[in-house]
Amino acid sequence: MKKNDIILIISILVITLVAVLGLNIWQRQNTNDSAMAVVIIDGEEYASYSLSVNRTETIELPDGSYNVLKISDGYAEVTEASCRDQICVNHFHIHYSGETIVCLPNKVVVEIVGGEEDDVDGFTN
């Protein structure tokens, strides 16, 4: 390799690093503290949790079934559940207003309200 090739490679790496760090800092500054994860059980609101506070909550149902909701870094996800199909556990974490995680066997819905809307109309996991 020639000296100019090495300078070019190092320049590209530095520009990439600065861009990634800049996006990371920008994203952290633009997090919306008003977003909430609302837990709905059998059609009734059970609880709501701010996405700005990291926590893990066990949602226990009267029939002994449960779901574990983990909120960290502005995202909500179900990390454990007593249902057989585990679709809610395998669902990607959510953080945009209107996104939901649904556990049909346990009749639990986790929905994000408030905060910013997603620019994408829809996606599949």
mmCIF file of C-alpha atoms in Angstrom:
data_model
loop_
_atom_site.group_PDB
_atom_site.id
_atom_site.type_symbol
_atom_site.label_atom_id
_atom_site.label_comp_id
_atom_site.label_asym_id
_atom_site.label_seq_id
_atom_site.Cartn_x
_atom_site.Cartn_y
_atom_site.Cartn_z
ATOM 1 C CA MET A 1 0.000 0.000 0.000
ATOM 2 C CA LYS A 2 1.069 3.492 -0.704
ATOM 3 C CA LYS A 3 1.112 6.342 1.786
ATOM 4 C CA ASN A 4 -1.906 8.021 0.141
ATOM 5 C CA ASP A 5 -3.946 4.796 0.410
ATOM 6 C CA ILE A 6 -3.316 4.623 4.142
ATOM 7 C CA ILE A 7 -4.256 8.291 4.587
ATOM 8 C CA LEU A 8 -7.483 7.716 2.636
ATOM 9 C CA ILE A 9 -8.436 4.658 4.715
ATOM 10 C CA ILE A 10 -7.734 6.455 7.995
ATOM 11 C CA SER A 11 -9.734 9.489 6.817
ATOM 12 C CA ILE A 12 -12.733 7.316 5.944
ATOM 13 C CA LEU A 13 -12.555 5.567 9.324
ATOM 14 C CA VAL A 14 -12.382 8.884 11.202
ATOM 15 C CA ILE A 15 -15.331 10.332 9.245
ATOM 16 C CA THR A 16 -17.367 7.179 9.913
ATOM 17 C CA LEU A 17 -16.548 7.262 13.622
ATOM 18 C CA VAL A 18 -17.504 10.939 13.914
ATOM 19 C CA ALA A 19 -20.787 10.301 12.069
ATOM 20 C CA VAL A 20 -21.719 7.344 14.295
ATOM 21 C CA LEU A 21 -20.879 9.217 17.494
ATOM 22 C CA GLY A 22 -22.749 12.297 16.286
ATOM 23 C CA LEU A 23 -25.881 10.282 15.501
ATOM 24 C CA ASN A 24 -25.684 8.558 18.876
ATOM 25 C CA ILE A 25 -25.414 11.869 20.742
ATOM 26 C CA TRP A 26 -28.215 13.404 18.652
ATOM 27 C CA GLN A 27 -30.491 10.422 19.305
ATOM 28 C CA ARG A 28 -29.906 10.601 23.069
ATOM 29 C CA GLN A 29 -30.711 14.323 23.111
ATOM 30 C CA ASN A 30 -33.917 13.833 21.125
ATOM 31 C CA THR A 31 -35.464 11.163 23.322
ATOM 32 C CA ASN A 32 -38.950 12.102 24.385
ATOM 33 C CA ASP A 33 -39.472 11.813 28.136
ATOM 34 C CA SER A 34 -43.262 11.981 27.796
ATOM 35 C CA ALA A 35 -43.589 8.533 26.187
ATOM 36 C CA MET A 36 -45.325 5.926 28.353
ATOM 37 C CA ALA A 37 -45.762 2.170 28.142
ATOM 38 C CA VAL A 38 -49.402 1.459 28.993
ATOM 39 C CA VAL A 39 -50.254 -2.088 30.082
ATOM 40 C CA ILE A 40 -53.804 -3.182 29.270
ATOM 41 C CA ILE A 41 -55.170 -6.449 30.669
ATOM 42 C CA ASP A 42 -58.412 -7.853 29.284
ATOM 43 C CA GLY A 43 -59.345 -4.441 27.859
ATOM 44 C CA GLU A 44 -58.757 -2.480 31.095
ATOM 45 C CA GLU A 45 -55.760 -0.259 31.813
ATOM 46 C CA TYR A 46 -53.591 -1.982 34.423
ATOM 47 C CA ALA A 47 -50.602 0.387 34.730
ATOM 48 C CA SER A 48 -48.468 2.873 32.846
ATOM 49 C CA TYR A 49 -44.710 3.299 33.048
ATOM 50 C CA SER A 50 -42.476 6.085 31.769
ATOM 51 C CA LEU A 51 -39.972 5.016 29.120
ATOM 52 C CA SER A 52 -37.426 7.408 30.621
ATOM 53 C CA VAL A 53 -37.034 5.280 33.783
ATOM 54 C CA ASN A 54 -35.287 1.903 33.485
ATOM 55 C CA ARG A 55 -37.244 -0.793 35.311
ATOM 56 C CA THR A 56 -38.503 -4.360 35.171
ATOM 57 C CA GLU A 57 -42.106 -5.083 36.152
ATOM 58 C CA THR A 58 -43.793 -8.455 36.573
ATOM 59 C CA ILE A 59 -47.421 -8.292 35.476
ATOM 60 C CA GLU A 60 -49.228 -10.995 37.442
ATOM 61 C CA LEU A 61 -52.690 -12.048 36.336
ATOM 62 C CA PRO A 62 -55.452 -13.507 38.564
ATOM 63 C CA ASP A 63 -55.184 -16.948 36.921
ATOM 64 C CA GLY A 64 -51.483 -17.245 37.859
ATOM 65 C CA SER A 65 -50.085 -16.359 34.441
ATOM 66 C CA TYR A 66 -47.584 -13.537 34.088
ATOM 67 C CA ASN A 67 -45.609 -11.322 31.725
ATOM 68 C CA VAL A 68 -42.339 -9.555 32.560
ATOM 69 C CA LEU A 69 -42.054 -6.063 31.073
ATOM 70 C CA LYS A 70 -38.578 -4.561 30.808
ATOM 71 C CA ILE A 71 -38.100 -0.847 30.127
ATOM 72 C CA SER A 72 -34.584 0.322 29.374
ATOM 73 C CA ASP A 73 -33.027 3.151 27.379
ATOM 74 C CA GLY A 74 -36.421 4.393 26.171
ATOM 75 C CA TYR A 75 -37.566 0.997 24.860
ATOM 76 C CA ALA A 76 -40.126 -1.482 26.200
ATOM 77 C CA GLU A 77 -40.105 -5.242 25.670
ATOM 78 C CA VAL A 78 -41.619 -8.376 27.153
ATOM 79 C CA THR A 79 -38.696 -10.528 28.299
ATOM 80 C CA GLU A 80 -40.591 -13.421 29.842
ATOM 81 C CA ALA A 81 -44.144 -14.770 29.767
ATOM 82 C CA SER A 82 -46.057 -17.812 30.935
ATOM 83 C CA CYS A 83 -47.842 -18.294 27.596
ATOM 84 C CA ARG A 84 -47.042 -21.263 25.354
ATOM 85 C CA ASP A 85 -46.426 -19.485 22.053
ATOM 86 C CA GLN A 86 -43.958 -16.811 23.341
ATOM 87 C CA ILE A 87 -44.802 -14.446 20.459
ATOM 88 C CA CYS A 88 -44.795 -11.486 22.849
ATOM 89 C CA VAL A 89 -41.303 -12.432 24.075
ATOM 90 C CA ASN A 90 -39.963 -12.783 20.536
ATOM 91 C CA HIS A 91 -41.432 -9.417 19.484
ATOM 92 C CA PHE A 92 -38.910 -6.643 18.863
ATOM 93 C CA HIS A 93 -38.694 -3.883 21.501
ATOM 94 C CA ILE A 94 -40.951 -0.859 20.978
ATOM 95 C CA HIS A 95 -40.613 2.886 21.617
ATOM 96 C CA TYR A 96 -42.695 4.868 19.108
ATOM 97 C CA SER A 97 -46.206 6.086 19.895
ATOM 98 C CA GLY A 98 -48.806 3.586 18.675
ATOM 99 C CA GLU A 99 -46.530 0.528 18.705
ATOM 100 C CA THR A 100 -47.846 -2.491 20.609
ATOM 101 C CA ILE A 101 -46.810 -5.865 21.952
ATOM 102 C CA VAL A 102 -49.720 -8.277 22.360
ATOM 103 C CA CYS A 103 -49.888 -11.504 24.379
ATOM 104 C CA LEU A 104 -53.182 -13.081 23.321
ATOM 105 C CA PRO A 105 -53.149 -16.104 25.692
ATOM 106 C CA ASN A 106 -52.685 -13.815 28.718
ATOM 107 C CA LYS A 107 -54.861 -11.000 27.266
ATOM 108 C CA VAL A 108 -52.055 -8.467 27.855
ATOM 109 C CA VAL A 109 -51.326 -5.508 25.573
ATOM 110 C CA VAL A 110 -48.366 -3.148 25.985
ATOM 111 C CA GLU A 111 -48.863 0.065 24.010
ATOM 112 C CA ILE A 112 -46.675 3.149 23.698
ATOM 113 C CA VAL A 113 -48.582 6.425 24.093
ATOM 114 C CA GLY A 114 -47.299 9.977 23.884
ATOM 115 C CA GLY A 115 -43.842 10.639 22.575
ATOM 116 C CA GLU A 116 -42.986 10.846 18.920
ATOM 117 C CA GLU A 117 -44.697 9.116 16.027
ATOM 118 C CA ASP A 118 -42.838 6.704 13.772
ATOM 119 C CA ASP A 119 -42.347 7.890 10.184
ATOM 120 C CA VAL A 120 -42.838 4.350 8.863
ATOM 121 C CA ASP A 121 -46.405 3.202 8.189
ATOM 122 C CA GLY A 122 -45.717 -0.432 9.010
ATOM 123 C CA PHE A 123 -43.163 -3.228 9.202
ATOM 124 C CA THR A 124 -42.992 -6.937 9.945
ATOM 125 C CA ASN A 125 -40.821 -8.870 12.349
#
